[in-house]
mmCIF file of C-alpha atoms and ligand atoms in Angstrom:
data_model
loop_
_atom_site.group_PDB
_atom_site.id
_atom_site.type_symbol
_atom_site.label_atom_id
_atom_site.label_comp_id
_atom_site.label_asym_id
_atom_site.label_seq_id
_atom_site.Cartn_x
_atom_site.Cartn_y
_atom_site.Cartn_z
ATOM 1 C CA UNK C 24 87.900 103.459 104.782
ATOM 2 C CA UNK C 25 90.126 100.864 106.553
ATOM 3 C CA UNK C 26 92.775 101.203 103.786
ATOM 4 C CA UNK C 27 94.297 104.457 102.600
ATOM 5 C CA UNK C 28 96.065 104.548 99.659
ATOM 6 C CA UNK C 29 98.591 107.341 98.650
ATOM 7 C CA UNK C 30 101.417 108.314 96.077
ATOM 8 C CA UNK C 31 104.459 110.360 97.278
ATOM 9 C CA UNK C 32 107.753 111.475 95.566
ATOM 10 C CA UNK C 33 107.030 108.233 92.903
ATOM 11 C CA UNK C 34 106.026 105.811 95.849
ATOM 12 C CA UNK C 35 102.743 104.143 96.373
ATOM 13 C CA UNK C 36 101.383 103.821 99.984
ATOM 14 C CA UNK C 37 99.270 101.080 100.955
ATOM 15 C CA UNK C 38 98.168 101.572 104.850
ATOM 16 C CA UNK C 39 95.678 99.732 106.851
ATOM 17 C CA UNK C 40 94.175 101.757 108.717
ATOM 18 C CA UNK C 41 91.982 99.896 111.222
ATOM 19 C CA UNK C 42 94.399 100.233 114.722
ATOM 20 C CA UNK C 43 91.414 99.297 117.071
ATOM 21 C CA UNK C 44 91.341 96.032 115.909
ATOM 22 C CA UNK C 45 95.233 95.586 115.400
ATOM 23 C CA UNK C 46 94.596 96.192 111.310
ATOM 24 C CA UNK C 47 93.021 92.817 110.980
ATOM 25 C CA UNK C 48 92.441 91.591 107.550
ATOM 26 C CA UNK C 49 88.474 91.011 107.613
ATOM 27 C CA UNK C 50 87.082 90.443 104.176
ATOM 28 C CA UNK C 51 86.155 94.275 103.580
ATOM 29 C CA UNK C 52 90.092 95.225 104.403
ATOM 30 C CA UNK C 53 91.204 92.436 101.920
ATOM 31 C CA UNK C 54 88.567 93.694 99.431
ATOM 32 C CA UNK C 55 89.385 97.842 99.781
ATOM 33 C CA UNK C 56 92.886 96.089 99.652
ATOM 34 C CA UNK C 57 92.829 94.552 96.714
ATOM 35 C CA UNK C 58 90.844 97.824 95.017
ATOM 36 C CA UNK C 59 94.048 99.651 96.362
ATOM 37 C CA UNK C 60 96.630 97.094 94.529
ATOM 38 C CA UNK C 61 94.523 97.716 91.582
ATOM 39 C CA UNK C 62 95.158 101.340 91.643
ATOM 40 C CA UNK C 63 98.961 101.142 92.196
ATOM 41 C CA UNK C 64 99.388 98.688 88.985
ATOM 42 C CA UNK C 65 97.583 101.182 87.138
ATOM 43 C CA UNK C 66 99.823 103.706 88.433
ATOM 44 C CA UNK C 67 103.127 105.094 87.513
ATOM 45 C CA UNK C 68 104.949 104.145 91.240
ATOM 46 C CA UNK C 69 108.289 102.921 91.167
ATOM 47 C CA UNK C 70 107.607 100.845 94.417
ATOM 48 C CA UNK C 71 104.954 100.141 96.820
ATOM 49 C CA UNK C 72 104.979 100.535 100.965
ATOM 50 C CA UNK C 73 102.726 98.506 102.600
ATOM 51 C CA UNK C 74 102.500 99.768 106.456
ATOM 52 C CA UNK C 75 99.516 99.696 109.147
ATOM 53 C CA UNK C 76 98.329 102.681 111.355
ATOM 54 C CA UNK C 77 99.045 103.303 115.274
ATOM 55 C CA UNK C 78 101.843 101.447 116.894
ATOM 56 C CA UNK C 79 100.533 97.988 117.758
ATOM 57 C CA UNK C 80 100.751 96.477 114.840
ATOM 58 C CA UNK C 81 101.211 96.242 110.991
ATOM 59 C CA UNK C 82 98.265 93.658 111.185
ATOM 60 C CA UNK C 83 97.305 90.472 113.365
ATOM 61 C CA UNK C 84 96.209 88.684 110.597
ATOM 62 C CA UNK C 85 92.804 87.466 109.540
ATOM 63 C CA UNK C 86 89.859 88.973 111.129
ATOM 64 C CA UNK C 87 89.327 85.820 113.499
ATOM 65 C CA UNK C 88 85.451 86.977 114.650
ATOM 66 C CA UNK C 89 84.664 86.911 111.041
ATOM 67 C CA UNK C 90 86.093 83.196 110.338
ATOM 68 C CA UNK C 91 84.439 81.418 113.280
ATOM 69 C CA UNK C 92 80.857 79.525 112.628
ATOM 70 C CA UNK C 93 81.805 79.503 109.134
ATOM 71 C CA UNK C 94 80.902 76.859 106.736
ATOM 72 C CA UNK C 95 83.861 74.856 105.002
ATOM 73 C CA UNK C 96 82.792 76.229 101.435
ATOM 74 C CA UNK C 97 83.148 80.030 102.403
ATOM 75 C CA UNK C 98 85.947 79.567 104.225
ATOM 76 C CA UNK C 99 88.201 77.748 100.873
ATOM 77 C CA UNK C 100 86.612 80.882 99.363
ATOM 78 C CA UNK C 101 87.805 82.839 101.850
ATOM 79 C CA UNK C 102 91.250 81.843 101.390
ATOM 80 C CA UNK C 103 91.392 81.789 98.054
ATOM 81 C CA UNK C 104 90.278 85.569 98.252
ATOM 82 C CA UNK C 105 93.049 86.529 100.936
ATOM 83 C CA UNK C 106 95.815 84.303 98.347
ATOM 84 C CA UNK C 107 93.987 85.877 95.012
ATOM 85 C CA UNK C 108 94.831 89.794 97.135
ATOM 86 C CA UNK C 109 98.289 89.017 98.154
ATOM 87 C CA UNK C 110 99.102 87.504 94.882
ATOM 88 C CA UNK C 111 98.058 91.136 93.842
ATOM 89 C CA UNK C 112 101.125 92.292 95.600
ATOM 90 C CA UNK C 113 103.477 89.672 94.420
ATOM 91 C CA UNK C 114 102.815 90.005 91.089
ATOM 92 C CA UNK C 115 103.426 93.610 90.846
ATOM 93 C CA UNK C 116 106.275 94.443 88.521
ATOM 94 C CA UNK C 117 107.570 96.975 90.660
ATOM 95 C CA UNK C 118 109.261 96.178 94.126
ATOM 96 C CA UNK C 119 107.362 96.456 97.333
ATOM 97 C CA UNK C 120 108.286 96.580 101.073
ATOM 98 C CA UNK C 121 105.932 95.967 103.905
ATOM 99 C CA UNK C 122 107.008 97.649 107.168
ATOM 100 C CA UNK C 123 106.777 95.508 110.350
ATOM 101 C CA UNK C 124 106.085 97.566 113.337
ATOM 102 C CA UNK C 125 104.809 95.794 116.244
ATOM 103 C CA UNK C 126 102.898 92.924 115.494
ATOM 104 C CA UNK C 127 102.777 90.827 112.169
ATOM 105 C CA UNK C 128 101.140 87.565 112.943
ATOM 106 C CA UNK C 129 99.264 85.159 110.437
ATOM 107 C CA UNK C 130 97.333 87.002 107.607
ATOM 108 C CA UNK C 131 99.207 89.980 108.273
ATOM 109 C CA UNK C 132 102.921 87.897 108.246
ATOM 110 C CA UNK C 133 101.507 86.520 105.028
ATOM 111 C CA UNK C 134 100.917 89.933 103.433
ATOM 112 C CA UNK C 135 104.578 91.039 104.081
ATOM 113 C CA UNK C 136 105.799 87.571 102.366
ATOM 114 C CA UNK C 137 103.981 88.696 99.434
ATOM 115 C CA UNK C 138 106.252 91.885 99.135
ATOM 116 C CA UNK C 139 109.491 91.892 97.787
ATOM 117 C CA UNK C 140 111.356 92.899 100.893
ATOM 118 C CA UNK C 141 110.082 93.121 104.401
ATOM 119 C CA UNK C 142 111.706 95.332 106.985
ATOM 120 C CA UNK C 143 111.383 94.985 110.878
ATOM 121 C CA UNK C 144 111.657 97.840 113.801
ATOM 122 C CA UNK C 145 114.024 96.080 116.523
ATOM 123 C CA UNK C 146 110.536 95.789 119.023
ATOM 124 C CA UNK C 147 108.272 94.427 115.582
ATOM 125 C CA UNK C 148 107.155 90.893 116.965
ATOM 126 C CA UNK C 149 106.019 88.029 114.078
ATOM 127 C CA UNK C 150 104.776 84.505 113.401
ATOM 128 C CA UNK C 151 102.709 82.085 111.540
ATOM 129 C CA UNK C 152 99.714 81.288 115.017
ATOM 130 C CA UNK C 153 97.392 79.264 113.226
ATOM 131 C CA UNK C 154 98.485 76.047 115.101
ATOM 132 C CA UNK C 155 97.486 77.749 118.451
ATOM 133 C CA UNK C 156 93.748 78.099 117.003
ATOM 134 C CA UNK C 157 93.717 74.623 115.359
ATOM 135 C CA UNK C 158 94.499 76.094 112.157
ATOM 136 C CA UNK C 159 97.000 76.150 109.355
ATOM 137 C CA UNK C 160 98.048 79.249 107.092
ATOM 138 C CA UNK C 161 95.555 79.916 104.644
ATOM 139 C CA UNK C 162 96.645 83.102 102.372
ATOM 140 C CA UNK C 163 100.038 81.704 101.305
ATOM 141 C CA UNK C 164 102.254 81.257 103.982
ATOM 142 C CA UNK C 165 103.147 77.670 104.027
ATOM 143 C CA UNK C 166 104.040 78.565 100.087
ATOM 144 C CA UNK C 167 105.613 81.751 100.831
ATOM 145 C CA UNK C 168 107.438 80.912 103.649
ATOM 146 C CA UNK C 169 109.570 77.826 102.660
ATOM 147 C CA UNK C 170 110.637 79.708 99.450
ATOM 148 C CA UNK C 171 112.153 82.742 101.777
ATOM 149 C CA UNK C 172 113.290 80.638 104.807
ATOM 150 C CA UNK C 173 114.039 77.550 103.836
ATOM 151 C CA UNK C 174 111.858 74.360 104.387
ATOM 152 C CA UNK C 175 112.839 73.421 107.879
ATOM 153 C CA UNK C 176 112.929 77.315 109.441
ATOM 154 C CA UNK C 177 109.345 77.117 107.648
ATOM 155 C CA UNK C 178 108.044 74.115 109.421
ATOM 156 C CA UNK C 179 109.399 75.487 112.510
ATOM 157 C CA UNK C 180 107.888 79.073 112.743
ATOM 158 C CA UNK C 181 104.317 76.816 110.831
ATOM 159 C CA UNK C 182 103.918 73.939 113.523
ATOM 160 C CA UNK C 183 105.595 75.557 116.811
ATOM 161 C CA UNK C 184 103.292 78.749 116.108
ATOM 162 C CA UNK C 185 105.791 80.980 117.981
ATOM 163 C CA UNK C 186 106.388 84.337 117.948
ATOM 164 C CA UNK C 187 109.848 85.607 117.229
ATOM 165 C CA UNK C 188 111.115 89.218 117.270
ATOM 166 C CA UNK C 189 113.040 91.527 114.538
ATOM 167 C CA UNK C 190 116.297 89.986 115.564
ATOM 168 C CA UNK C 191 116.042 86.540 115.060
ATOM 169 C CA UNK C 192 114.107 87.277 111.957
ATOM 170 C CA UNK C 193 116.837 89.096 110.456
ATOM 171 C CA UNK C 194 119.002 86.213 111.349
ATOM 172 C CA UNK C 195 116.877 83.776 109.350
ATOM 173 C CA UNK C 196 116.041 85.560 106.191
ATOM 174 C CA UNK C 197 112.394 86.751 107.021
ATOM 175 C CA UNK C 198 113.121 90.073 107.701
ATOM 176 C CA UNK C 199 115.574 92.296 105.469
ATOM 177 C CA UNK C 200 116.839 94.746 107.987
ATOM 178 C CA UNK C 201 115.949 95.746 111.255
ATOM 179 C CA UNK C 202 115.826 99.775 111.369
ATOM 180 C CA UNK C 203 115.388 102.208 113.812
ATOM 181 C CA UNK C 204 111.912 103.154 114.758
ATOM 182 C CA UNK C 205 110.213 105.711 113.042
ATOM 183 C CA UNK C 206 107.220 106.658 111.029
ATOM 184 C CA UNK C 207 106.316 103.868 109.044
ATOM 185 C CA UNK C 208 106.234 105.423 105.740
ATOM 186 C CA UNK C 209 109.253 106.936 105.919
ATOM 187 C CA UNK C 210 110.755 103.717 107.187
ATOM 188 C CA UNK C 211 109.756 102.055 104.077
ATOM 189 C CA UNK C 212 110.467 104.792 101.559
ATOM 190 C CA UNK C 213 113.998 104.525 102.906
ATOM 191 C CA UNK C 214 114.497 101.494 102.193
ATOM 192 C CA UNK C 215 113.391 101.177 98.872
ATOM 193 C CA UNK C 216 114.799 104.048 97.418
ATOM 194 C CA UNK C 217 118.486 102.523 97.338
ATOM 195 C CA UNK C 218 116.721 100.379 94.030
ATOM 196 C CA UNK C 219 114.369 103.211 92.576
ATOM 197 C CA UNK C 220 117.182 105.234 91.539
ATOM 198 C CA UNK C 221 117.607 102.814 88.908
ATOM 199 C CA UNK C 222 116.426 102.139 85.703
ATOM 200 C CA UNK C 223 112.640 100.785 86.397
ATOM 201 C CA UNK C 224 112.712 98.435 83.430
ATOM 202 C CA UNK C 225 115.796 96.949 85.150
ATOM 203 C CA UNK C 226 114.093 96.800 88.052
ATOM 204 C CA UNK C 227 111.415 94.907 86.742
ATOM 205 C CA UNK C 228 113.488 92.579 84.476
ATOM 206 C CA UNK C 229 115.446 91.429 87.984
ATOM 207 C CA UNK C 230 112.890 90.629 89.584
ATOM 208 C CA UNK C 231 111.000 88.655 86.983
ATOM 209 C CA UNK C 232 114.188 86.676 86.447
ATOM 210 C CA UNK C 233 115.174 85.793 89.891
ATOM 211 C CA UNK C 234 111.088 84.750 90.213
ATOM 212 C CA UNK C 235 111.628 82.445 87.781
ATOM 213 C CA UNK C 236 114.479 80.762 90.251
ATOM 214 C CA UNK C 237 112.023 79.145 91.991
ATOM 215 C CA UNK C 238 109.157 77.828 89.144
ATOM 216 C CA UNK C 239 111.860 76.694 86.417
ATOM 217 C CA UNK C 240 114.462 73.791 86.532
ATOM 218 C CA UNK C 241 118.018 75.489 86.175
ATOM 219 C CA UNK C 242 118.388 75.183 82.413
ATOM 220 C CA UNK C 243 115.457 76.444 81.347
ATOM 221 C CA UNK C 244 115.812 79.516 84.351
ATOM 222 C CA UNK C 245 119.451 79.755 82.282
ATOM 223 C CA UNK C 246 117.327 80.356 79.310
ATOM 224 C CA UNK C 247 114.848 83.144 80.587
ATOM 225 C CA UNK C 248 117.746 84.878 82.259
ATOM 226 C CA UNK C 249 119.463 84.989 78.506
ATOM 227 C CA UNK C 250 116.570 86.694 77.171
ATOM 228 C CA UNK C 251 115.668 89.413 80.078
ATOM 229 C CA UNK C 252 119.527 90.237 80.208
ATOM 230 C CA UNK C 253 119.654 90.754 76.492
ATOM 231 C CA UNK C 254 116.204 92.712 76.867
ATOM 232 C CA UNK C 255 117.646 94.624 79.312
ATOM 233 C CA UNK C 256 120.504 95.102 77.027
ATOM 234 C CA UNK C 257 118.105 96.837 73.974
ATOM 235 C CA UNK C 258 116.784 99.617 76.262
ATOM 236 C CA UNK C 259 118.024 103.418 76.283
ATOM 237 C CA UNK C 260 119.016 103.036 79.760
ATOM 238 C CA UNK C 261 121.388 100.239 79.152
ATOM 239 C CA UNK C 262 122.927 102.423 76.383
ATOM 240 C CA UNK C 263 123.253 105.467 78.760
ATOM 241 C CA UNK C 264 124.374 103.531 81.868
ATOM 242 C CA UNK C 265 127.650 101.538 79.786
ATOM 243 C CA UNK C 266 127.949 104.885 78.502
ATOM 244 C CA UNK C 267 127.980 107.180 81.528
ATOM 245 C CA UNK C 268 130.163 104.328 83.264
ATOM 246 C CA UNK C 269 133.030 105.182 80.622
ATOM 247 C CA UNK C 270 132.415 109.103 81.107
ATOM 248 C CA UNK C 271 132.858 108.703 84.676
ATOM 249 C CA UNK C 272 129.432 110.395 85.652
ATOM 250 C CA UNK C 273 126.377 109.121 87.091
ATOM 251 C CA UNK C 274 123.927 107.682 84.727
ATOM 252 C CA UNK C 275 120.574 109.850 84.102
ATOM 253 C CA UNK C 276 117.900 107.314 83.448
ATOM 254 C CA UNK C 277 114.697 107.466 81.941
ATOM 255 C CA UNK C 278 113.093 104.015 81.950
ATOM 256 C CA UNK C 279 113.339 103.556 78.156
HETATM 257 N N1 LIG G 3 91.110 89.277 114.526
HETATM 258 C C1 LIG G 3 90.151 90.046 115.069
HETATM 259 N N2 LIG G 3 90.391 90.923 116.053
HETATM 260 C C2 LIG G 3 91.639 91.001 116.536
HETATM 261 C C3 LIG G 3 92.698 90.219 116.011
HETATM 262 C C4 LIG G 3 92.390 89.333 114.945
HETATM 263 N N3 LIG G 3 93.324 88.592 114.346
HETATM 264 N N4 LIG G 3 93.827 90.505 116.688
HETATM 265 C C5 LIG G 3 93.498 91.450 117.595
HETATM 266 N N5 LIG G 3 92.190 91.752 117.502
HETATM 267 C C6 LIG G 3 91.419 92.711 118.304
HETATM 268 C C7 LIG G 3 91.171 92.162 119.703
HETATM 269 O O1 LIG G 3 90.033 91.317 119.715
HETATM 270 C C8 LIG G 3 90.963 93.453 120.462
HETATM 271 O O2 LIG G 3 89.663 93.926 120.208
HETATM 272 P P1 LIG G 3 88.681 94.333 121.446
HETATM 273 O O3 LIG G 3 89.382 95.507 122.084
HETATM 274 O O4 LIG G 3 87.387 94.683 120.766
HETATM 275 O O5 LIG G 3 88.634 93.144 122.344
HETATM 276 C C9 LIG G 3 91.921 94.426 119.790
HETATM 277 O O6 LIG G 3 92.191 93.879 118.509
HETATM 278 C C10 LIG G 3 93.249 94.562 120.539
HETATM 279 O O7 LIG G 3 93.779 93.258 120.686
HETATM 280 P P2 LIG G 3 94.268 92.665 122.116
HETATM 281 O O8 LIG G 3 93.480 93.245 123.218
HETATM 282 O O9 LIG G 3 94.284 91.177 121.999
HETATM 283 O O10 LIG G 3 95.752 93.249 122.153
HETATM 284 P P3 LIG G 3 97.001 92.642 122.946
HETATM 285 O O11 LIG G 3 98.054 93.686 122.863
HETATM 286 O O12 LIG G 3 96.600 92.146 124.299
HETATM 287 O O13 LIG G 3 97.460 91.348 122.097
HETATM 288 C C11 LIG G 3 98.000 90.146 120.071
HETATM 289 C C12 LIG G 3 97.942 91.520 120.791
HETATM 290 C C13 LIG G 3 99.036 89.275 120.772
HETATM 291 C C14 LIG G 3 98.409 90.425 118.635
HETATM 292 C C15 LIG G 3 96.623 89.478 120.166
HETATM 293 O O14 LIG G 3 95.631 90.412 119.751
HETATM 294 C C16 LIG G 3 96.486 88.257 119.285
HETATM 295 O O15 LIG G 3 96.980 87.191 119.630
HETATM 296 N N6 LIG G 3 95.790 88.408 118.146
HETATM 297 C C17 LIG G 3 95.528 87.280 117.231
HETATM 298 C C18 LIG G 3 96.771 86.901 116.435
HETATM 299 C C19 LIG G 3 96.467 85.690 115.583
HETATM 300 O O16 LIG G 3 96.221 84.601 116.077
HETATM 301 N N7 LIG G 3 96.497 85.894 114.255
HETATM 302 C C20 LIG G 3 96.229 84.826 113.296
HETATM 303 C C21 LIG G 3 94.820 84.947 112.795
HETATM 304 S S1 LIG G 3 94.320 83.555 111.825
HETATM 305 C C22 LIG G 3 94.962 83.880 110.288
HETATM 306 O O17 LIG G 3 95.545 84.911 110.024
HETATM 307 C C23 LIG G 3 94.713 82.782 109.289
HETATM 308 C C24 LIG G 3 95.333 83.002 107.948
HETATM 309 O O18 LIG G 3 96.217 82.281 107.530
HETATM 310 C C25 LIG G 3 94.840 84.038 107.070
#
């Protein structure tokens, strides 16, 4: 299998496990992928850690031996496949973080867009390449991209193809922190345990509201906040949360 999957302390682990060829995403990764995604919505995870094995790379993007010679039909299917997997990630009610340790180019920059949060060892090298093999992003980055960067950082990193390290990515939104090097999994279960104390329906009620930032005019994005704030407001947790606030004692709750 070139993707384990595994469930820790109420965290889902999704590693790509194919080092010898820098965890590239050919179509049988993004396929035992997806099967993995499957299992962790099914699940009962409170987030999701996306890593790669060895110390190269969390991926270098799509398997490019597989794409060349191919005919124009199979290769729209082909993104559409590696989109339909990552959209897999970012539709996941529950936050994910994918861990950048060395190299995160193209496919495998894309993946970590489609995550929640993305955090970056201070070696972890990244970019959008495609321009250098004639190519544009094909499994969501020129989408993905803009929305976390900005337009013009977007167009940048998209038609200069360069590389650009944990620092500067930090600097520009890409990355959320750079952290000390480390085993990957741990890396990423440390960061996303300062939200999964929390109440998961919460959780999930942020982040379908601040989604809808970016697909709704303001009014109307108004309006859906209203109604997942006052959801938010009906469950158990809320109750015990206001009420362990006025006790002065740390809330105990049970995603109700
Ligand atoms: N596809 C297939 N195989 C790859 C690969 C990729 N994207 N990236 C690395 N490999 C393979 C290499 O062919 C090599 O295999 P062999 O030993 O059998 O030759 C092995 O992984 C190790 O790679 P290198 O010897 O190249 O390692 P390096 O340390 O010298 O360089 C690197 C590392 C700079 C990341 C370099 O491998 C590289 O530039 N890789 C390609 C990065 C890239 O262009 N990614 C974009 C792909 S296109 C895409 O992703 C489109 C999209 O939108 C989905």
């Amino acid at each position: 299998m070139s993707v384990e999957l595994s469930f820790d302390d109420g965290l889902a682990f999704v590693t790509l496990n194919r080092p010898e060829a820098l965890n590239a995403l050919s179509f049988s990764v993004l396929g035992e992928i997806a099967e993995a995604l499957d299992e962790v919505k099914a699940s009962d995870a409170r987030a999701l850690v996306i890593s790669g094995r060895g110390e190269k790379a969390l991926c270098a993007g799509a398997d490019i031996k597989e794409l060349t010679g191919r005919g124009l039909v199979a290769q729209r299917q082909g993104a559409q496949l590696g989109q339909a997997v990552f959209q897999k990630i970012d539709g996941l009610l529950i936050p994910s973080v994918a861990v950048i340790k060395g190299y995160a180019f193209g496919g495998g920059l894309e993946m970590a867009l489609a995550c929640t949060f993305r955090v970056a060892t201070s070696s972890a090298k990244m970019g959008l390449p495609e321009i250098r093999l004639g190519l544009i992003p094909g499994y969501g980055g020129t989408q993905r991209l803009p929305r976390i960067v900005g337009q013009s950082r977007a167009l940048e990193l998209i038609m200069s193809g360069k590389t650009i390290g944990a620092t500067d990515a930090e600097r520009i939104g890409l990355v959320n922190a750079v952290v000390d090097d480390g085993e990957a999994h741990e890396l990423g279960a440390q960061f996303v345990r300062q939200f999964t104390g929390h109440g998961k329906i919460a959780l999930m009620l942020a982040k379908q509201a601040v989604e809808r930032a970016f697909d709704s005019p303001l009014e109307k994005g108004l309006l859906v906040e209203a109604d997942l704030s006052t959801l938010a407001f009906q469950t158990e947790d809320a109750e015990e949360g206001m009420r362990a606030f006025i006790e002065k004692r740390k809330p105990a709750f049970k995603d109700r």
